[in-house]
mmCIF file of C-alpha atoms in Angstrom:
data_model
loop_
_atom_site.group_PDB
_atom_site.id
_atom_site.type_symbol
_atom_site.label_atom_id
_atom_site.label_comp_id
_atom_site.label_asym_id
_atom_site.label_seq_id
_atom_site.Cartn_x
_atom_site.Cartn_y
_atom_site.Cartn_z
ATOM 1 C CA UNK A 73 1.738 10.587 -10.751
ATOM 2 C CA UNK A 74 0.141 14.133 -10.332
ATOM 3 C CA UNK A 75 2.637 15.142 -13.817
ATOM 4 C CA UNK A 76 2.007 12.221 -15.602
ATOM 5 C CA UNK A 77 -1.998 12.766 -15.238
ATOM 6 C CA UNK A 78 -1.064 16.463 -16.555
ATOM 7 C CA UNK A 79 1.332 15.596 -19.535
ATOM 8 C CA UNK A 80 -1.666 12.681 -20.683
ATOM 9 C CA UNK A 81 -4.559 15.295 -20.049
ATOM 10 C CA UNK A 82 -6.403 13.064 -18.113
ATOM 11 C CA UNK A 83 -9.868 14.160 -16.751
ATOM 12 C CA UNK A 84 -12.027 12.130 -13.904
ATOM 13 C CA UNK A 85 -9.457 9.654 -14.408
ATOM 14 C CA UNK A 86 -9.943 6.156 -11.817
ATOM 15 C CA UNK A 87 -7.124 5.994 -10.182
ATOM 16 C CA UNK A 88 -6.139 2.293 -8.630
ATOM 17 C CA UNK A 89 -2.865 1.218 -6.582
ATOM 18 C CA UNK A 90 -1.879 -1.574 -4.479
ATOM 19 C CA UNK A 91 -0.692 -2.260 -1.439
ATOM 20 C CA UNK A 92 0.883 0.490 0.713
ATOM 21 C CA UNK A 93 2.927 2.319 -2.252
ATOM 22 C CA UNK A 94 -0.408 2.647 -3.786
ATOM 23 C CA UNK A 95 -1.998 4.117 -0.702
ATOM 24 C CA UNK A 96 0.406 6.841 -0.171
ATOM 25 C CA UNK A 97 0.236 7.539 -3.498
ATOM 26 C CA UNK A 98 -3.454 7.991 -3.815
ATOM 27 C CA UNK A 99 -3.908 9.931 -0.686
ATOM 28 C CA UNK A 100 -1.037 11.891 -2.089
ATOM 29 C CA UNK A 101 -2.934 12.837 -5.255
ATOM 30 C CA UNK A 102 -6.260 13.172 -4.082
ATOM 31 C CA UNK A 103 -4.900 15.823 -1.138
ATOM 32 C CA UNK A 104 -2.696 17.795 -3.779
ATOM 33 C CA UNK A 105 -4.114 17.756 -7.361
ATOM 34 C CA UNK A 106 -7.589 16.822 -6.495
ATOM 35 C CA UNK A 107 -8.966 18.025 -9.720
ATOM 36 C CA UNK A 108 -6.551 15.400 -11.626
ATOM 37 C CA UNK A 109 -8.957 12.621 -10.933
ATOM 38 C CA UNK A 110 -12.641 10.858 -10.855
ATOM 39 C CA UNK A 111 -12.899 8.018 -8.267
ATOM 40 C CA UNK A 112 -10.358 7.118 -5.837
ATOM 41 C CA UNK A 113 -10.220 3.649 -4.344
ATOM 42 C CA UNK A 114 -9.379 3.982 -0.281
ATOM 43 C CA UNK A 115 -8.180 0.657 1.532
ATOM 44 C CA UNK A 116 -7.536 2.474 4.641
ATOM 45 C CA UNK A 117 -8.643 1.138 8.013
ATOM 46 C CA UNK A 118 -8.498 -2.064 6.299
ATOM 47 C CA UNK A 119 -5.573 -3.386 8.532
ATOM 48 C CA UNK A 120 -6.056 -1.672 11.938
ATOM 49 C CA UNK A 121 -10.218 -1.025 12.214
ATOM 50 C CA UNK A 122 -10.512 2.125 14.507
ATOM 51 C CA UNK A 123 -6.874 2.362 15.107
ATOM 52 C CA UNK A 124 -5.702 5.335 16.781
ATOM 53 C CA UNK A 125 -2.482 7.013 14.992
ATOM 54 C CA UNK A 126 -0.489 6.279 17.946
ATOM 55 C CA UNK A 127 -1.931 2.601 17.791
ATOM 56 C CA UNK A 128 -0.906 2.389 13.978
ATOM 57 C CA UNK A 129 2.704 3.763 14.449
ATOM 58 C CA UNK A 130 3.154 0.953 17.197
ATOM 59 C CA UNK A 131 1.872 -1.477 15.376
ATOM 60 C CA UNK A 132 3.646 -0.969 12.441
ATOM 61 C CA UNK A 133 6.965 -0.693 14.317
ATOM 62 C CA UNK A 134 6.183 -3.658 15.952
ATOM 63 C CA UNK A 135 5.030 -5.383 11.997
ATOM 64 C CA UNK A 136 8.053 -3.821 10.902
ATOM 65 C CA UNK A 137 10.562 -5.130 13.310
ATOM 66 C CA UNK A 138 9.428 -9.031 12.903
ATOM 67 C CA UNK A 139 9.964 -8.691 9.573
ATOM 68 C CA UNK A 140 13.190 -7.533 9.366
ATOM 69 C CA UNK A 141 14.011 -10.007 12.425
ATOM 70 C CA UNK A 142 13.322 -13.070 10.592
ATOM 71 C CA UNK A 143 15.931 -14.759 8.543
ATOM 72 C CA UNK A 144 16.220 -14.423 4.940
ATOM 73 C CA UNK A 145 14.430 -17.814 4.214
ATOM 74 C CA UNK A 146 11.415 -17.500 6.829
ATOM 75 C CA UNK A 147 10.708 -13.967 5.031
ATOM 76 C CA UNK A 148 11.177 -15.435 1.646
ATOM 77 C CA UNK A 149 9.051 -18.183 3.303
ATOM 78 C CA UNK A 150 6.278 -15.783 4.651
ATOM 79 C CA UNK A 151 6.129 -13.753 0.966
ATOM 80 C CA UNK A 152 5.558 -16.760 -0.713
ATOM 81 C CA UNK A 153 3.190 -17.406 0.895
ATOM 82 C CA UNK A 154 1.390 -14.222 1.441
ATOM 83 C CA UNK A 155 2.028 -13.732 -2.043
ATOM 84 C CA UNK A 156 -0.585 -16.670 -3.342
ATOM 85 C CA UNK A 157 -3.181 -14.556 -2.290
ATOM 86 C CA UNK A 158 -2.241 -12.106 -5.062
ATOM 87 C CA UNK A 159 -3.139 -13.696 -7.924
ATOM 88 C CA UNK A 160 -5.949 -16.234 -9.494
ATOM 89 C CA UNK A 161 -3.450 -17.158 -11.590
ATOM 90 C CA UNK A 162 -1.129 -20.110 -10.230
ATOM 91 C CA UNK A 163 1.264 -20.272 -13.122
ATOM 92 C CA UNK A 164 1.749 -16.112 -12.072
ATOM 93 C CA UNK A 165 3.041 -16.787 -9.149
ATOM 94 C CA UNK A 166 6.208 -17.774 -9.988
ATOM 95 C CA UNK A 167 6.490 -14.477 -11.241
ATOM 96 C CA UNK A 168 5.397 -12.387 -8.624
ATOM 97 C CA UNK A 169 7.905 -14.683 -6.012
ATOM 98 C CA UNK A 170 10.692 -13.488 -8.434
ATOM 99 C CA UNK A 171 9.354 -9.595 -8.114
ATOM 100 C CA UNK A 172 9.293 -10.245 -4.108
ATOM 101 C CA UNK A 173 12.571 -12.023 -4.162
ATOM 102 C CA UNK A 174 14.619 -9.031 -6.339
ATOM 103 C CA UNK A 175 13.016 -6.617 -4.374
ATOM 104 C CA UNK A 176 15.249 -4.883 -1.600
ATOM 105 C CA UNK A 177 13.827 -6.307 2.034
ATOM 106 C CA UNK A 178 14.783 -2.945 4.010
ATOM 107 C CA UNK A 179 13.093 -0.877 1.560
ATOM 108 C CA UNK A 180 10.217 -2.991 1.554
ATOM 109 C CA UNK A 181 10.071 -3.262 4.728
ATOM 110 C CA UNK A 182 10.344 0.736 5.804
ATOM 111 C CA UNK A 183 7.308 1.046 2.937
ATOM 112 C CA UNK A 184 5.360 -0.656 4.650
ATOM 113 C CA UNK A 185 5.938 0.421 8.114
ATOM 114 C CA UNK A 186 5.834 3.976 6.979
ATOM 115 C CA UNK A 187 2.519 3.491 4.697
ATOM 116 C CA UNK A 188 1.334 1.980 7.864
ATOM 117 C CA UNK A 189 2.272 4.208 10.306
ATOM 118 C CA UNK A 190 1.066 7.266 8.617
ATOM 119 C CA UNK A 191 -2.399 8.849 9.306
ATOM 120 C CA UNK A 192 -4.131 10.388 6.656
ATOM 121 C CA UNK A 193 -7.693 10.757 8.072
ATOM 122 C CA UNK A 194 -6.904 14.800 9.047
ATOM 123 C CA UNK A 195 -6.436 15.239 5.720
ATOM 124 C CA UNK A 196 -9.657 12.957 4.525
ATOM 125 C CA UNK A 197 -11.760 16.155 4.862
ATOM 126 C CA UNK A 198 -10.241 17.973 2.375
ATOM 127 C CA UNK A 199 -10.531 15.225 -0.190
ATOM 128 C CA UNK A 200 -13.502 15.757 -2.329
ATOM 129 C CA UNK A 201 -13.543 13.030 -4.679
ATOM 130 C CA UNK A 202 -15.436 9.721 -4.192
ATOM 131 C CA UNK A 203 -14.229 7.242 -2.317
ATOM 132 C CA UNK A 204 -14.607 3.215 -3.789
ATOM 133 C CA UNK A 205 -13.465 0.749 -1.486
ATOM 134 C CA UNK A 206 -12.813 -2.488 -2.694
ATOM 135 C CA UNK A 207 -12.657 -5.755 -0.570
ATOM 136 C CA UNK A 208 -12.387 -9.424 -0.954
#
């Protein structure tokens, strides 16, 4: 992300991501090139309130494990699902099942147990840009 923002010559850009792919990617950027962007969107905490890093890492082996525990069509099941409140778009969702469906499970799965796991508040202080949090 940190070239692409280089090779466009972006300045104070807003950077947005989703999900936990987007979270290690923003922490990412904001700890390494900080002068690369503007506002940075933070959804941390938004899972485990208060959560100690130890806490997390259990947690998400514990997240982790269920999922890869259930069979194929109860996880299909449980993405579909989850998946509805994605979009405000009903006739979208067929498309975003389809995403979910080619995606690889295990990978997904390790994403988000890593993304989950990982603490980035010690690095928080270093991160001068400001923080936007969105919620629903």
């Amino acid at each position: 992300m940190s070239r692409l923002l280089a090779m466009e010559q972006a300045q104070g850009a807003t950077v947005v991501g989703h999900s936990t792919g987007g979270l290690g990617a923003l922490m990412m950027l904001a700890y390494d090139e900080p002068a690369l962007v503007g506002r940075l969107p933070l959804l941390a905490e938004m899972l485990l309130p208060g959560a100690t890093p130890e806490q997390a890492a259990a947690q998400a082996s514990r997240l982790a494990q269920r999922m890869r525990s259930l069979p194929d069509e109860a996880y299909r099941a449980r993405q579909d699902m989850t998946l509805t409140t994605y979009t405000k778009s009903p006739s979208f969702l067929s498309t975003l099942q389809a995403w979910s469906n080619a995606s690889d499970r295990a990978t997904a799965t390790t994403a988000f147990q890593e993304a989950l796991a990982t603490d980035f508040r010690p690095a928080l202080p270093d991160i001068a840009q400001p923080v936007l949090v969105l919620a629903a």
